[in-house]
mmCIF file of C-alpha atoms in Angstrom:
data_model
loop_
_atom_site.group_PDB
_atom_site.id
_atom_site.type_symbol
_atom_site.label_atom_id
_atom_site.label_comp_id
_atom_site.label_asym_id
_atom_site.label_seq_id
_atom_site.Cartn_x
_atom_site.Cartn_y
_atom_site.Cartn_z
ATOM 1 C CA MET A 1 -11.238 9.293 -21.612
ATOM 2 C CA GLU A 2 -8.931 11.744 -23.685
ATOM 3 C CA TYR A 3 -5.109 12.120 -23.106
ATOM 4 C CA LYS A 4 -3.436 14.943 -24.332
ATOM 5 C CA SER A 5 -0.039 13.966 -26.686
ATOM 6 C CA HIS A 6 3.536 14.970 -25.243
ATOM 7 C CA PRO A 7 4.292 17.785 -27.016
ATOM 8 C CA ASN A 8 7.619 16.965 -27.927
ATOM 9 C CA PHE A 9 6.889 12.852 -28.773
ATOM 10 C CA PRO A 10 3.055 12.353 -30.430
ATOM 11 C CA ASN A 11 3.217 8.559 -30.253
ATOM 12 C CA GLN A 12 3.350 9.235 -26.156
ATOM 13 C CA ILE A 13 0.087 9.926 -23.932
ATOM 14 C CA ILE A 14 0.088 12.270 -20.609
ATOM 15 C CA LEU A 15 -0.711 9.907 -18.163
ATOM 16 C CA SER A 16 -1.756 12.796 -15.203
ATOM 17 C CA GLU A 17 0.066 15.989 -14.999
ATOM 18 C CA THR A 18 0.465 18.122 -11.691
ATOM 19 C CA LYS A 19 1.471 22.039 -11.369
ATOM 20 C CA ASN A 20 5.238 21.470 -11.519
ATOM 21 C CA TRP A 21 4.647 17.531 -13.085
ATOM 22 C CA TYR A 22 3.945 15.388 -15.933
ATOM 23 C CA ILE A 23 3.899 11.678 -16.599
ATOM 24 C CA THR A 24 4.060 10.329 -20.130
ATOM 25 C CA LEU A 25 3.290 6.545 -21.105
ATOM 26 C CA TRP A 26 6.265 5.915 -24.189
ATOM 27 C CA GLU A 27 4.759 3.533 -26.981
ATOM 28 C CA ASN A 28 7.706 1.439 -26.503
ATOM 29 C CA GLN A 29 6.536 -0.749 -23.801
ATOM 30 C CA TYR A 30 8.925 -3.556 -23.502
ATOM 31 C CA TYR A 31 8.710 -2.829 -19.871
ATOM 32 C CA LEU A 32 5.083 -2.459 -19.096
ATOM 33 C CA GLY A 33 4.191 0.893 -17.710
ATOM 34 C CA ARG A 34 7.368 1.987 -19.359
ATOM 35 C CA ALA A 35 7.262 5.801 -18.578
ATOM 36 C CA THR A 36 8.724 9.548 -17.223
ATOM 37 C CA ILE A 37 8.002 12.218 -14.886
ATOM 38 C CA GLU A 38 9.009 15.385 -16.492
ATOM 39 C CA PHE A 39 9.747 18.734 -15.005
ATOM 40 C CA LYS A 40 7.671 21.794 -16.601
ATOM 41 C CA ASP A 41 10.271 24.625 -15.847
ATOM 42 C CA LYS A 42 13.031 23.720 -18.493
ATOM 43 C CA THR A 43 15.471 26.600 -16.236
ATOM 44 C CA LYS A 44 16.457 23.517 -14.051
ATOM 45 C CA ARG A 45 18.672 20.695 -15.103
ATOM 46 C CA HIS A 46 19.402 18.904 -11.474
ATOM 47 C CA LEU A 47 17.370 17.474 -9.091
ATOM 48 C CA SER A 48 19.473 19.282 -6.526
ATOM 49 C CA GLU A 49 18.068 22.886 -7.633
ATOM 50 C CA LEU A 50 14.309 22.104 -7.140
ATOM 51 C CA SER A 51 12.227 23.418 -4.264
ATOM 52 C CA LYS A 52 10.800 21.385 -0.879
ATOM 53 C CA GLU A 53 7.125 21.578 -3.265
ATOM 54 C CA GLU A 54 8.226 20.544 -6.010
ATOM 55 C CA ILE A 55 10.284 17.637 -4.498
ATOM 56 C CA LEU A 56 7.256 16.376 -2.233
ATOM 57 C CA GLU A 57 4.918 16.941 -5.652
ATOM 58 C CA LEU A 58 7.610 14.614 -7.482
ATOM 59 C CA PHE A 59 7.781 12.014 -4.666
ATOM 60 C CA SER A 60 3.659 12.428 -4.416
ATOM 61 C CA LEU A 61 3.670 11.188 -8.269
ATOM 62 C CA ILE A 62 6.131 8.409 -7.785
ATOM 63 C CA ARG A 63 4.503 6.827 -5.139
ATOM 64 C CA LYS A 64 0.672 7.187 -6.849
ATOM 65 C CA TYR A 65 2.404 5.861 -9.944
ATOM 66 C CA GLU A 66 4.172 2.536 -8.466
ATOM 67 C CA ILE A 67 0.846 2.180 -6.141
ATOM 68 C CA ALA A 68 -1.311 2.116 -9.231
ATOM 69 C CA LEU A 69 0.954 0.104 -11.332
ATOM 70 C CA ARG A 70 1.059 -2.410 -8.347
ATOM 71 C CA LYS A 71 -2.707 -2.900 -8.340
ATOM 72 C CA SER A 72 -2.816 -3.328 -11.747
ATOM 73 C CA PHE A 73 0.040 -5.369 -13.119
ATOM 74 C CA HIS A 74 1.348 -6.698 -9.887
ATOM 75 C CA THR A 75 4.784 -4.982 -10.872
ATOM 76 C CA THR A 76 7.475 -6.987 -8.753
ATOM 77 C CA ASN A 77 10.445 -3.446 -8.826
ATOM 78 C CA PHE A 78 11.075 -0.405 -10.149
ATOM 79 C CA ASN A 79 13.944 0.806 -11.767
ATOM 80 C CA TRP A 80 14.113 5.183 -11.773
ATOM 81 C CA THR A 81 16.824 6.944 -13.757
ATOM 82 C CA CYS A 82 17.453 10.433 -13.872
ATOM 83 C CA LEU A 83 20.926 10.660 -16.384
ATOM 84 C CA MET A 84 20.077 13.478 -18.182
ATOM 85 C CA ASN A 85 22.780 12.789 -20.533
ATOM 86 C CA ASN A 86 21.914 14.021 -23.794
ATOM 87 C CA SER A 87 21.044 17.582 -22.172
ATOM 88 C CA TYR A 88 24.958 17.943 -22.580
ATOM 89 C CA LYS A 89 25.604 16.246 -25.867
ATOM 90 C CA GLU A 90 26.535 19.356 -28.588
ATOM 91 C CA LYS A 91 23.111 18.750 -30.500
ATOM 92 C CA ASN A 92 21.039 19.961 -27.244
ATOM 93 C CA ILE A 93 23.220 22.967 -26.365
ATOM 94 C CA ASP A 94 20.900 24.943 -27.361
ATOM 95 C CA ASN A 95 17.582 23.463 -26.817
ATOM 96 C CA PRO A 96 18.169 21.174 -23.041
ATOM 97 C CA GLU A 97 16.160 18.507 -22.099
ATOM 98 C CA PRO A 98 13.663 19.004 -19.146
ATOM 99 C CA LEU A 99 14.886 17.581 -15.623
ATOM 100 C CA HIS A 100 12.815 13.983 -16.285
ATOM 101 C CA LEU A 101 13.011 10.694 -14.378
ATOM 102 C CA HIS A 102 12.776 7.336 -16.031
ATOM 103 C CA VAL A 103 10.893 4.194 -14.658
ATOM 104 C CA TRP A 104 11.384 1.268 -15.788
ATOM 105 C CA PRO A 105 8.764 -1.201 -14.015
ATOM 106 C CA ARG A 106 10.007 -4.809 -13.213
ATOM 107 C CA TYR A 107 7.943 -7.885 -13.598
ATOM 108 C CA LYS A 108 9.160 -11.588 -11.872
ATOM 109 C CA ASN A 109 6.341 -13.027 -13.850
ATOM 110 C CA SER A 110 5.217 -12.304 -17.297
ATOM 111 C CA VAL A 111 1.916 -10.057 -17.617
ATOM 112 C CA GLU A 112 -1.077 -10.692 -19.530
ATOM 113 C CA PHE A 113 -2.463 -7.227 -20.769
ATOM 114 C CA ASN A 114 -4.596 -5.900 -23.653
ATOM 115 C CA GLY A 115 -4.011 -9.058 -26.235
ATOM 116 C CA GLU A 116 -0.375 -8.894 -25.478
ATOM 117 C CA THR A 117 1.994 -10.906 -22.988
ATOM 118 C CA PHE A 118 5.077 -8.386 -21.692
ATOM 119 C CA THR A 119 8.016 -11.247 -20.089
ATOM 120 C CA ASP A 120 10.890 -9.540 -18.221
ATOM 121 C CA GLU A 121 13.886 -11.668 -20.277
ATOM 122 C CA VAL A 122 16.604 -9.993 -17.717
ATOM 123 C CA PHE A 123 14.085 -9.489 -14.712
ATOM 124 C CA ALA A 124 16.779 -9.325 -11.261
ATOM 125 C CA HIS A 125 19.493 -7.990 -13.838
ATOM 126 C CA HIS A 126 20.152 -4.188 -14.930
ATOM 127 C CA TYR A 127 17.192 -3.090 -17.443
ATOM 128 C CA ASP A 128 17.758 -3.544 -21.249
ATOM 129 C CA ARG A 129 16.889 -0.345 -22.716
ATOM 130 C CA TYR A 130 17.417 -2.046 -26.319
ATOM 131 C CA LYS A 131 13.953 -4.261 -25.718
ATOM 132 C CA GLU A 132 11.536 -3.090 -27.676
ATOM 133 C CA LYS A 133 8.009 -3.110 -28.049
ATOM 134 C CA TYR A 134 6.670 -0.698 -29.529
ATOM 135 C CA VAL A 135 2.381 -0.528 -28.816
ATOM 136 C CA ASP A 136 0.025 2.031 -31.038
ATOM 137 C CA LYS A 137 -1.800 4.700 -29.546
ATOM 138 C CA GLU A 138 -5.019 3.253 -29.201
ATOM 139 C CA PHE A 139 -3.155 0.555 -26.869
ATOM 140 C CA LEU A 140 -1.928 2.984 -24.903
ATOM 141 C CA ILE A 141 -5.401 4.579 -24.048
ATOM 142 C CA ASN A 142 -6.555 1.567 -22.672
ATOM 143 C CA LEU A 143 -2.697 1.113 -20.471
ATOM 144 C CA ALA A 144 -3.712 4.517 -18.767
ATOM 145 C CA ASN A 145 -7.210 4.046 -17.863
ATOM 146 C CA LYS A 146 -6.113 0.521 -16.468
ATOM 147 C CA ILE A 147 -3.338 2.446 -14.365
ATOM 148 C CA LEU A 148 -5.689 5.410 -13.566
ATOM 149 C CA SER A 149 -8.311 3.003 -12.236
ATOM 150 C CA ASN A 150 -6.122 2.496 -9.759
ATOM 151 C CA TRP A 151 -5.058 5.757 -9.318
ATOM 152 C CA GLU A 152 -5.089 6.983 -5.590
ATOM 153 C CA GLU A 153 -5.171 10.694 -5.187
#
């Protein structure tokens, strides 16, 4: 399957896209399945600005993603964040970030995938955003294929 790259981050791939949202897999896969769900309309910067339809669509994507990861890798837990701090930095005043959520899949046990071992060394504690395990685009394509093989429509 062919995947589109994120428009601002060419090393990331878009896993799934809906009318208002898309899920992007990050090249840093220390937390296997690390991704963001990004809102397409850049005029809304707060969750409270979303319509009921947009919220239902977001939660449908979250549900599908969590189910697919649990089926694919036996993910133990999910840490979700919607920080939006970079939008308020001086350098981004004229180019605000779109509303987005980060997902940090968490694993009690190590996971083997695509010839790599993934171990969550801080499981049951706050995720460590400085942990790194960069993968190439081929790895991300294999990861996307695995996740989508367990995707429920």
